[in-house]
C-alpha positions as YAML, in Angstrom:
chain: A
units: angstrom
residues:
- id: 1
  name: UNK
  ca: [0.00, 0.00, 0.00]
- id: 2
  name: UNK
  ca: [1.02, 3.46, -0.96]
- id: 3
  name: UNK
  ca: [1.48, 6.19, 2.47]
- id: 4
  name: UNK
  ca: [-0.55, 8.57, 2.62]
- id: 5
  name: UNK
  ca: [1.38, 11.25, 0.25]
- id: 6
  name: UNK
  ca: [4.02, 9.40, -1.26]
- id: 7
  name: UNK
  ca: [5.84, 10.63, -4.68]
- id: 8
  name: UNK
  ca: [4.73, 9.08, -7.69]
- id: 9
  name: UNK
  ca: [5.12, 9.71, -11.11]
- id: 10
  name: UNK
  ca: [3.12, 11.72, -12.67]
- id: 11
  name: UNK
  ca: [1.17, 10.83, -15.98]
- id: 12
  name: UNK
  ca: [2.79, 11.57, -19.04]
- id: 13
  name: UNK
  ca: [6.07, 11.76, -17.59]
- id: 14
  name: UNK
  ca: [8.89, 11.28, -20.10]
- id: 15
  name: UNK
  ca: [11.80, 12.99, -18.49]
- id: 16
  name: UNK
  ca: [13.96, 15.99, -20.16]
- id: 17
  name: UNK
  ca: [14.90, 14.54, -22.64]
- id: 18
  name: UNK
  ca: [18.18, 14.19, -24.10]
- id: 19
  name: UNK
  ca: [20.48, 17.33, -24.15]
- id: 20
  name: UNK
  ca: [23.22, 17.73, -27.31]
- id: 21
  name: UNK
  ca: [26.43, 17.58, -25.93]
- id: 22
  name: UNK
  ca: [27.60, 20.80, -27.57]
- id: 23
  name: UNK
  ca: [24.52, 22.68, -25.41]
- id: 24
  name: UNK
  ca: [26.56, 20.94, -22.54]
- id: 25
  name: UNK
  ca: [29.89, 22.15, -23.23]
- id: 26
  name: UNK
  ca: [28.77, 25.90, -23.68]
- id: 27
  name: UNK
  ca: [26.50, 25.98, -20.38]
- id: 28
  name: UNK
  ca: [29.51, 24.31, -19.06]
- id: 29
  name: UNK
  ca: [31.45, 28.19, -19.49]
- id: 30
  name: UNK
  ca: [28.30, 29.64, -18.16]
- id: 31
  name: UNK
  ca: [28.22, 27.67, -15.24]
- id: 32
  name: UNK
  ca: [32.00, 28.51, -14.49]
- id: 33
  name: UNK
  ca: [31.54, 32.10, -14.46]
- id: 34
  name: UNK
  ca: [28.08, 31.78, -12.40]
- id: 35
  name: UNK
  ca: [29.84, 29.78, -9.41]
- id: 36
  name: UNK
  ca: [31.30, 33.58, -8.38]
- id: 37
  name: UNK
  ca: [34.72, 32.17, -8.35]
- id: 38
  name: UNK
  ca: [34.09, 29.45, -5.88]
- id: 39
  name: UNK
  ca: [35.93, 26.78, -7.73]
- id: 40
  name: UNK
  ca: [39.24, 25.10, -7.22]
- id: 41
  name: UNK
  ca: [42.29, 27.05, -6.49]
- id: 42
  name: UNK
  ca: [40.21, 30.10, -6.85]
- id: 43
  name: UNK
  ca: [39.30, 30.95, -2.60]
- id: 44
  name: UNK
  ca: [42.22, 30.06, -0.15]
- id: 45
  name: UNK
  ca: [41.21, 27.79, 2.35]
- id: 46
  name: UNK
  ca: [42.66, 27.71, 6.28]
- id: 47
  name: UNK
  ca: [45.97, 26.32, 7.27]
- id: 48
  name: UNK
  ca: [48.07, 24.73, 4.60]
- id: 49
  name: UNK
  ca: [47.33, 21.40, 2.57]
- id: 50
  name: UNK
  ca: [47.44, 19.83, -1.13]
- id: 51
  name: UNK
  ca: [46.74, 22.73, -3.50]
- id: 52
  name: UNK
  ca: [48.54, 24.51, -6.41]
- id: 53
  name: UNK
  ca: [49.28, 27.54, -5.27]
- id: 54
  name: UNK
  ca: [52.62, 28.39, -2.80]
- id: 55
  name: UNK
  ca: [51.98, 28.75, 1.07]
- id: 56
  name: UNK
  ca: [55.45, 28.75, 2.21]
- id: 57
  name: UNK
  ca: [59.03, 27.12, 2.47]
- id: 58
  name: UNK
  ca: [60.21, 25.77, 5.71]
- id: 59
  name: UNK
  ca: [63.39, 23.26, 6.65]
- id: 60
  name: UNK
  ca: [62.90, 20.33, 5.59]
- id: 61
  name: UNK
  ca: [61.59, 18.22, 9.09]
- id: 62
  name: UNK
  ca: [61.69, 14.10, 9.54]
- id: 63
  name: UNK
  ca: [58.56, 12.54, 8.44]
- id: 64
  name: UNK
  ca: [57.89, 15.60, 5.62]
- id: 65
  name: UNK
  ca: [56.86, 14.07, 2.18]
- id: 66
  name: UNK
  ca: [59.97, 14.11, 0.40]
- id: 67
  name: UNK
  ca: [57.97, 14.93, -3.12]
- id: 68
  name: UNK
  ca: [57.30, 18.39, -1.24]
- id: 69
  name: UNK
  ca: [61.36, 19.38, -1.27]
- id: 70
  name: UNK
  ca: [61.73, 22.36, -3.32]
- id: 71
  name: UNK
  ca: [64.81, 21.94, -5.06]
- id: 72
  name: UNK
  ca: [65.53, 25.74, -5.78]
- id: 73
  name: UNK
  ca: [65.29, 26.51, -1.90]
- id: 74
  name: UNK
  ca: [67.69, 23.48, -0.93]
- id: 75
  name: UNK
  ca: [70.42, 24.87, -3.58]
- id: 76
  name: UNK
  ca: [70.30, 28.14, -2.45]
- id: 77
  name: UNK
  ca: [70.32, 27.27, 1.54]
- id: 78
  name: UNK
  ca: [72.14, 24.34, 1.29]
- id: 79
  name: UNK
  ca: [69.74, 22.90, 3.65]
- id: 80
  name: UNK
  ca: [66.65, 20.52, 2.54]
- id: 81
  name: UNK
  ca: [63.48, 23.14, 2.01]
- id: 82
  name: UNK
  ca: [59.78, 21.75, 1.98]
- id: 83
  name: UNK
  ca: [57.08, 23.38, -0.14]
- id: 84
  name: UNK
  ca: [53.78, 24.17, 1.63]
- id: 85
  name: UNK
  ca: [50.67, 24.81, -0.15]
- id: 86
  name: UNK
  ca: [47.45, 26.61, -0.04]
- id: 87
  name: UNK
  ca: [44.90, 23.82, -0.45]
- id: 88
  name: UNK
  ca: [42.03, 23.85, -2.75]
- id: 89
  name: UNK
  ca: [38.07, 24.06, -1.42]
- id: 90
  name: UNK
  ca: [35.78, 22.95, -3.99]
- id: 91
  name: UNK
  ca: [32.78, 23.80, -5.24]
- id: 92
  name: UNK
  ca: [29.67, 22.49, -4.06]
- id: 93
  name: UNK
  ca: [26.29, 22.87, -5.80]
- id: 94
  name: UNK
  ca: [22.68, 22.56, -3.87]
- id: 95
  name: UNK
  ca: [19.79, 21.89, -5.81]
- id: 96
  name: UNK
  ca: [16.42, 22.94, -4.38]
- id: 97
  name: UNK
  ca: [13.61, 21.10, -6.34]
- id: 98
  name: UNK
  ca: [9.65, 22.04, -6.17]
- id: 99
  name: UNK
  ca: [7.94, 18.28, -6.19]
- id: 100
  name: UNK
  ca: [4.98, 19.73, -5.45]
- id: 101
  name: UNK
  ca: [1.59, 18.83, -7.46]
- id: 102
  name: UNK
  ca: [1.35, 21.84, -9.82]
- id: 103
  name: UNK
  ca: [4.80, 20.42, -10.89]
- id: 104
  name: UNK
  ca: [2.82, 17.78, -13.25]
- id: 105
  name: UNK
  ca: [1.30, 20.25, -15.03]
- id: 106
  name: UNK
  ca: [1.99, 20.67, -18.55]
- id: 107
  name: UNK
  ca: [-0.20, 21.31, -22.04]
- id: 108
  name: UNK
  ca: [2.68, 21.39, -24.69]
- id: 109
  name: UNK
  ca: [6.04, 19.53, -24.95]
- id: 110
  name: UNK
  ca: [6.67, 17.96, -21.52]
- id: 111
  name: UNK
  ca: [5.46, 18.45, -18.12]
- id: 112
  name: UNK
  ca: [7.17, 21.04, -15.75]
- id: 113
  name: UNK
  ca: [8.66, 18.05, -14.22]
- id: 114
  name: UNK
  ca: [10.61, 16.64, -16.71]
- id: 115
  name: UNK
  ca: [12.16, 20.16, -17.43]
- id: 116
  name: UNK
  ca: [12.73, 20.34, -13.77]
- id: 117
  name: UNK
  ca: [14.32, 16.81, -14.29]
- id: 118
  name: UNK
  ca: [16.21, 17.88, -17.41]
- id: 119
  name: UNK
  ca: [18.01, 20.95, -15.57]
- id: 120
  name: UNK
  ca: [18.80, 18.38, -12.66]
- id: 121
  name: UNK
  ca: [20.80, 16.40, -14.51]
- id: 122
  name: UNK
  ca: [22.33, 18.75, -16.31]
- id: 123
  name: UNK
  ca: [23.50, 20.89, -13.78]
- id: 124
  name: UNK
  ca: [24.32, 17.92, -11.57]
- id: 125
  name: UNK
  ca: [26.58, 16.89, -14.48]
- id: 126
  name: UNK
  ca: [28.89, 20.55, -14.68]
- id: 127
  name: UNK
  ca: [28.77, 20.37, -10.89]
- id: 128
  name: UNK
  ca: [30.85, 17.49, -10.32]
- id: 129
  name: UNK
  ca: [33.32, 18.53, -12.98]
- id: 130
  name: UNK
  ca: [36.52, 19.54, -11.90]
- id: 131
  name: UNK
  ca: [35.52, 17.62, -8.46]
- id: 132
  name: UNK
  ca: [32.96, 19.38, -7.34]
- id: 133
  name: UNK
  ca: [30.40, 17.94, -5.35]
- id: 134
  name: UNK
  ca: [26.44, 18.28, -5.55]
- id: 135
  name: UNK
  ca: [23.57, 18.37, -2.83]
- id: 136
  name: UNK
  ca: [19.66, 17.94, -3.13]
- id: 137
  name: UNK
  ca: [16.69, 19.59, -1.61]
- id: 138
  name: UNK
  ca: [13.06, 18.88, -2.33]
- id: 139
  name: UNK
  ca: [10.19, 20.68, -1.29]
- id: 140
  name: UNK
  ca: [6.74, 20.86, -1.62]
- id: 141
  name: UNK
  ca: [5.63, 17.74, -0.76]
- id: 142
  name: UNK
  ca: [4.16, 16.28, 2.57]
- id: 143
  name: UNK
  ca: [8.20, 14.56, 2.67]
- id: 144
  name: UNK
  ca: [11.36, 16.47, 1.59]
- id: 145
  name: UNK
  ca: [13.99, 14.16, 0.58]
- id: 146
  name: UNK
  ca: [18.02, 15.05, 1.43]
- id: 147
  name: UNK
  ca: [20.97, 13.58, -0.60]
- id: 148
  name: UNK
  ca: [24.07, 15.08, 1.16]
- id: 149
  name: UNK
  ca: [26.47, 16.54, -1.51]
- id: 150
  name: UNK
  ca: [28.69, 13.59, -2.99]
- id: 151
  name: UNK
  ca: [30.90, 13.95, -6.19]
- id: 152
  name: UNK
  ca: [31.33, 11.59, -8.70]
- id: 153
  name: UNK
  ca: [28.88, 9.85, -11.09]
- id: 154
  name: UNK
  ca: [27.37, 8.16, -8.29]
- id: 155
  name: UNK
  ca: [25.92, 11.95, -7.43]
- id: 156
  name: UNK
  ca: [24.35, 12.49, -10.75]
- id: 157
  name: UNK
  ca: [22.79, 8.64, -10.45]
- id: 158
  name: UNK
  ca: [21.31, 9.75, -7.11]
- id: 159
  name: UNK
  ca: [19.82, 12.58, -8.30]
- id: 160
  name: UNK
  ca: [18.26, 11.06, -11.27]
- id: 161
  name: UNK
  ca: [16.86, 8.34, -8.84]
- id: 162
  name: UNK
  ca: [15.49, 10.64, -6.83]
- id: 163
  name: UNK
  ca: [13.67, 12.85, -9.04]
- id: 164
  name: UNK
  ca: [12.44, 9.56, -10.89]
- id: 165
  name: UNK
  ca: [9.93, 9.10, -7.39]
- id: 166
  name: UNK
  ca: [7.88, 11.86, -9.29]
- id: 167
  name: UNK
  ca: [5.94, 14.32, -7.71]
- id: 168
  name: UNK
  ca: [3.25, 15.25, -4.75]
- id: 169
  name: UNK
  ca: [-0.15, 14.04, -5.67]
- id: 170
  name: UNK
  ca: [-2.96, 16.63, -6.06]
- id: 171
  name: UNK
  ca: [-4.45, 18.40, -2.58]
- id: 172
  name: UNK
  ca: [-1.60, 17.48, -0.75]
- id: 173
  name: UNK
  ca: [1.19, 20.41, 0.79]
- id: 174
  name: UNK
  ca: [4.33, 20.29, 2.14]
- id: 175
  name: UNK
  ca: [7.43, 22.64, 3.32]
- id: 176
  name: UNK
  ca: [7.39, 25.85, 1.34]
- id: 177
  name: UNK
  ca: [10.27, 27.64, -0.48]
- id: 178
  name: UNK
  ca: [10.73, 30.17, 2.31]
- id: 179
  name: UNK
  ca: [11.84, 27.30, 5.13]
- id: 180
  name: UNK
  ca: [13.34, 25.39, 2.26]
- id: 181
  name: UNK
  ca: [15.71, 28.25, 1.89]
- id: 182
  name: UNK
  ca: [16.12, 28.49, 4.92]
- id: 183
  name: UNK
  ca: [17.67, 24.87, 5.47]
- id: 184
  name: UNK
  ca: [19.48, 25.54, 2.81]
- id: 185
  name: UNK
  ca: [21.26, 28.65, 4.57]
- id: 186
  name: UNK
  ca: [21.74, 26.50, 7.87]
- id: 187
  name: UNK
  ca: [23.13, 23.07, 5.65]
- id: 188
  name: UNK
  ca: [26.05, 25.39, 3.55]
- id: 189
  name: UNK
  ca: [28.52, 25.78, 5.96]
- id: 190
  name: UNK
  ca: [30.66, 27.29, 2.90]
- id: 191
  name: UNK
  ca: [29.86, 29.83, 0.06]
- id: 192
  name: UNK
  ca: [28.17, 27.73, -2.05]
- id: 193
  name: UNK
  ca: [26.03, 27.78, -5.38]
- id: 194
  name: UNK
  ca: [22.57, 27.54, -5.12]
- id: 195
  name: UNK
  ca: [19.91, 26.08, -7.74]
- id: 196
  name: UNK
  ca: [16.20, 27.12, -6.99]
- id: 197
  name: UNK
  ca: [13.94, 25.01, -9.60]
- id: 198
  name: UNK
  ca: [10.39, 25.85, -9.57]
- id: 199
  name: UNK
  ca: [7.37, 27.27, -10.92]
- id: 200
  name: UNK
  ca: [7.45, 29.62, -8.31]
- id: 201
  name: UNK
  ca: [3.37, 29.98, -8.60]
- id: 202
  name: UNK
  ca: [2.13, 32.36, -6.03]
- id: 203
  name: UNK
  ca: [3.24, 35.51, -4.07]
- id: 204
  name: UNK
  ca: [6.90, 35.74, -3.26]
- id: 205
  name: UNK
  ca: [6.81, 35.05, 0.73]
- id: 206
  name: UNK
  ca: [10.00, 33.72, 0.05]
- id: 207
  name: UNK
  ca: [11.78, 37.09, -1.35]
- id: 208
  name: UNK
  ca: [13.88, 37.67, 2.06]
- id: 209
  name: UNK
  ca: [14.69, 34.22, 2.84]
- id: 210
  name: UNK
  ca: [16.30, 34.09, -1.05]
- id: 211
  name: UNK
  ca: [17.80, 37.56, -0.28]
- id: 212
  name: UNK
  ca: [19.63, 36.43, 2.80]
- id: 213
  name: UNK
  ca: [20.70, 33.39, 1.05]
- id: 214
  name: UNK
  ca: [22.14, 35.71, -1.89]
- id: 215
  name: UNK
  ca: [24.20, 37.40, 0.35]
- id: 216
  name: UNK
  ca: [26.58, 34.57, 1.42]
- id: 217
  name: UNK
  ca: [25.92, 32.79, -1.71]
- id: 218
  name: UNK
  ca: [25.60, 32.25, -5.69]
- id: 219
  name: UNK
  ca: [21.75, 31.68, -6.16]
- id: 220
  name: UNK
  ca: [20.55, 30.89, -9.45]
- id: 221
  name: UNK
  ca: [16.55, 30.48, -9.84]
- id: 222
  name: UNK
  ca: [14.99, 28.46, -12.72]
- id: 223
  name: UNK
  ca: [11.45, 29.13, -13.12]
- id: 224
  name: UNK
  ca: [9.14, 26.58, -14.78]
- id: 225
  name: UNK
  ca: [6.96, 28.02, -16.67]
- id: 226
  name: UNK
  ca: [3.62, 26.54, -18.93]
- id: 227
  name: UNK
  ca: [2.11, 28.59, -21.70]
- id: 228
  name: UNK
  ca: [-1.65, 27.63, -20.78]
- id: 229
  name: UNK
  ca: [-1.07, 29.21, -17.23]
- id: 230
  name: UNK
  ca: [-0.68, 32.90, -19.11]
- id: 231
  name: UNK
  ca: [-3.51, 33.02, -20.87]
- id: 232
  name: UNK
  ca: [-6.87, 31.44, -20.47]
- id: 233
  name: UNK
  ca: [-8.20, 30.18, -23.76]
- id: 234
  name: UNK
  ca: [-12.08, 30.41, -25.08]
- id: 235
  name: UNK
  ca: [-13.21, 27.04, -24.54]
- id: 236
  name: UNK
  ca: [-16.75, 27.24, -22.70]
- id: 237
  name: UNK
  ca: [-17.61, 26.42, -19.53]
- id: 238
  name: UNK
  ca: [-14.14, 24.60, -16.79]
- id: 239
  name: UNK
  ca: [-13.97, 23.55, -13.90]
- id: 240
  name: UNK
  ca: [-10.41, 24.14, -12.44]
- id: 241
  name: UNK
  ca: [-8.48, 22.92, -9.83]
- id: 242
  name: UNK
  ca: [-5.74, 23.90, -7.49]
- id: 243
  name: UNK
  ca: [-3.72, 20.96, -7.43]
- id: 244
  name: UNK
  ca: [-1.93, 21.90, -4.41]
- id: 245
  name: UNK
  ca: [-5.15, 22.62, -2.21]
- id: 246
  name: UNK
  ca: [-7.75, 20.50, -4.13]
- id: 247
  name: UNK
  ca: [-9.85, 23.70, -4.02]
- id: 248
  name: UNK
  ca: [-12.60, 23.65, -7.38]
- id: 249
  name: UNK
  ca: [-13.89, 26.52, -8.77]
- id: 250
  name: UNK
  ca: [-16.47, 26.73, -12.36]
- id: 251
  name: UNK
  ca: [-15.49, 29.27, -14.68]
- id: 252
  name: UNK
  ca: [-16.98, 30.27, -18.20]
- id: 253
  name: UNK
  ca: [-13.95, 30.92, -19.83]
- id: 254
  name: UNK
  ca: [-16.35, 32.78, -23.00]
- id: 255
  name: UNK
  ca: [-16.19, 35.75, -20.68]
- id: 256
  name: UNK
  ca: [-14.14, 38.24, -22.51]
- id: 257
  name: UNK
  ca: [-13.15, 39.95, -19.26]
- id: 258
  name: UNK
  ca: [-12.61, 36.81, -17.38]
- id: 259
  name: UNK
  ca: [-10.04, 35.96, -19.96]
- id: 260
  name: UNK
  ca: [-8.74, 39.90, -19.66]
- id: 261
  name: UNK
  ca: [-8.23, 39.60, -16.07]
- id: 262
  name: UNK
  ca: [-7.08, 36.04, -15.85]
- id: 263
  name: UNK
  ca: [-3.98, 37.45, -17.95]
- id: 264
  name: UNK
  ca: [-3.69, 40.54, -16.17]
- id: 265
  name: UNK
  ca: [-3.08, 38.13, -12.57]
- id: 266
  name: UNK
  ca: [-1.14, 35.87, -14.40]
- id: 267
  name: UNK
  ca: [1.19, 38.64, -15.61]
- id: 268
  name: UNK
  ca: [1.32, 40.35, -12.35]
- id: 269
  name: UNK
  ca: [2.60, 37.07, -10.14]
- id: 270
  name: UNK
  ca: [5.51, 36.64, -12.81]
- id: 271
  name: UNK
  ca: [6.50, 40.29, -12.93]
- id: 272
  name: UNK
  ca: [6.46, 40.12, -8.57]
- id: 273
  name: UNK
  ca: [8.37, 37.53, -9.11]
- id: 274
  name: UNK
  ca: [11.31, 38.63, -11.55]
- id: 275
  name: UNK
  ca: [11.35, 42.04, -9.30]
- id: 276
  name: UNK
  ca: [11.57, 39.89, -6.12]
- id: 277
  name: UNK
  ca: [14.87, 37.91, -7.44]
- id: 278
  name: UNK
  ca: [16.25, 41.17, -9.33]
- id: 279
  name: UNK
  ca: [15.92, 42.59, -5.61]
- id: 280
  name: UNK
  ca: [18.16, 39.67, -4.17]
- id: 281
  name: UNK
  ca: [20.51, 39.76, -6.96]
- id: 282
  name: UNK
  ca: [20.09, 36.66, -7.60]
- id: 283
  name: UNK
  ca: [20.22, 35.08, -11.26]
- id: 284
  name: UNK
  ca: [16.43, 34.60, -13.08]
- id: 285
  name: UNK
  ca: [15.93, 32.29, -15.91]
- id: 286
  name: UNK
  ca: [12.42, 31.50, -16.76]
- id: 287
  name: UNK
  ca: [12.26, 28.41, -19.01]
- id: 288
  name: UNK
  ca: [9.23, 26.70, -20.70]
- id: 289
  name: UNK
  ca: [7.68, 23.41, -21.42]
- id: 290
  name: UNK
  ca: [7.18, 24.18, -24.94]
- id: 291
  name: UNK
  ca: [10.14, 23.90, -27.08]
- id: 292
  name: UNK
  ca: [13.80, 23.11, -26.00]
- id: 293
  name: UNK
  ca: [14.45, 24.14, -22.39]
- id: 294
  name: UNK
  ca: [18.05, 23.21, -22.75]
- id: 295
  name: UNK
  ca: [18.47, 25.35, -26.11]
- id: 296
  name: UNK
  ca: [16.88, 28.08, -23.55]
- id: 297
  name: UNK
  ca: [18.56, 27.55, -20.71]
- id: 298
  name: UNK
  ca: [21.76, 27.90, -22.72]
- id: 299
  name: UNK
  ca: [20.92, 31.01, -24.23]
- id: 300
  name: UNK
  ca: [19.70, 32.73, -21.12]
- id: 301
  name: UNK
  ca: [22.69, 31.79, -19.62]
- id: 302
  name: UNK
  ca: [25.43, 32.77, -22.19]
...
């Protein structure tokens, strides 16, 4: 038997599809430049390890590694010099995934959770380049799952495993972006770059949490975004649902002015929402479920 609000795939799922690996290598440079520097030999760490870049030279001690002896230092002292280096911190990527139910919405190409999917495994794949590790956080259903950040391809198969489980069904809640955010804050212990992918439908309660987070760290938000959910079209008489409440409501979607203001809402959340990440300075990149997200993704990104 199922629990009581358990993931499950969601019908019509079919994944992101796959990505060309050229789209790969160029978000690859975008990703580089969006990690604000917090890659490998590019922030000093404390004390002195394994690294590239010179700490200090000090007399050679017993029980030193002997690959450390700098042979320039020993010629010129004449006494056996050790090289000490700054070592390397990593970078390490959190992913912060809606699974809630208005994630299996979609009317075109794919649902919004196989782009969500798609960006997963993408991003998961640049993250663990050049040793990085990745982390993932979902949200929005009555159970958030935790994968502790790992490197390696045994992080990218953990993330695809775990975004396989699918999605919240409908009328069911769980933790919200704003405490999401807020774990997030409270599990980086070091600057970090974070991944916010979402639909993002609703007010922006969450605009100070993300703001706080922006300010100790790279925050990149991916909004997922369906074309039916701008405009209402002419089709007679609906009965809609909030997935995420269960709440029903009959509209007559003939009504000119319904339509009008429908759009007029519709365009109102997203702009609140663009304004709300513009004021955390974090990077916005709203993709869709019609066409190529990747293609998209890419060129928002370049």
């Amino acid at each position: 038997m199922t629990a009581p609000g358990a993931l499950s795939p969601p019908a019509g799922r079919q994944g992101g599809g796959k990505v060309p690996a050229a789209l790969v290598e160029a978000l690859d440079l975008s990703f580089v430049r969006r990690a604000g520097g917090v890659l490998a030999g590019e922030h000093r760490s404390a004390g002195v390890g394994a690294g590239t870049e010179l700490a200090q030279l000090r007399p050679y001690q017993p029980g030193d590694d002997v690959r450390q002896l700098d042979p320039s230092a020993t010629a010129r002292t004449g006494f056996p010099h050790v090289r000490q280096q700054v070592p390397e911190r990593l970078l390490t990527t959190w992913l912060a995934v809606d699974v809630s139910a208005s994630m299996a919405f979609g009317t075109s190409d794919r649902l919004k959770s196989d782009v969500a999917e798609g960006v997963v495994d993408v991003v998961g794949t640049l993250a663990v380049r050049r040793g990085g590790k990745v982390g993932l956080l979902t949200y929005g259903a009555p159970v958030s799952r935790l994968l502790p950040p790992r490197g390696g391809r045994g992080a990218r198969i953990g993330l695809r495993r775990a975004l396989a489980e699918g999605v919240a069904p409908d009328g069911t809640a769980g933790e919200p972006l704003e405490r999401t955010v807020l774990r997030l804050g409270r599990l980086a212990r070091l600057t970090s770059l974070m991944v916010l992918i979402s639909d993002f439908a609703g007010p922006p309660t969450w605009a100070r949490p993300v703001a706080a987070l922006a300010a100790r760290h790279t925050v990149l938000a991916v909004e997922i975004r369906d074309p039916r959910e701008g405009a209402l079209p002419a089709v007679g008489r609906l009965t809609m649902v909030d997935p995420e409440t269960g709440a029903r409501i009959e509209v007559d979607t003939r009504s000119r002015r319904l339509r009008e203001d429908y759009a007029r809402a519709a365009a109102e959340e997203r702009d609140a929402v663009a304004t709300a990440f513009r004021r955390a300075a974090a990077e916005h990149v709203v993709l869709s479920t019609e066409g190529s997200w990747a293609r998209e993704l890419c060129r928002r990104l370049a």
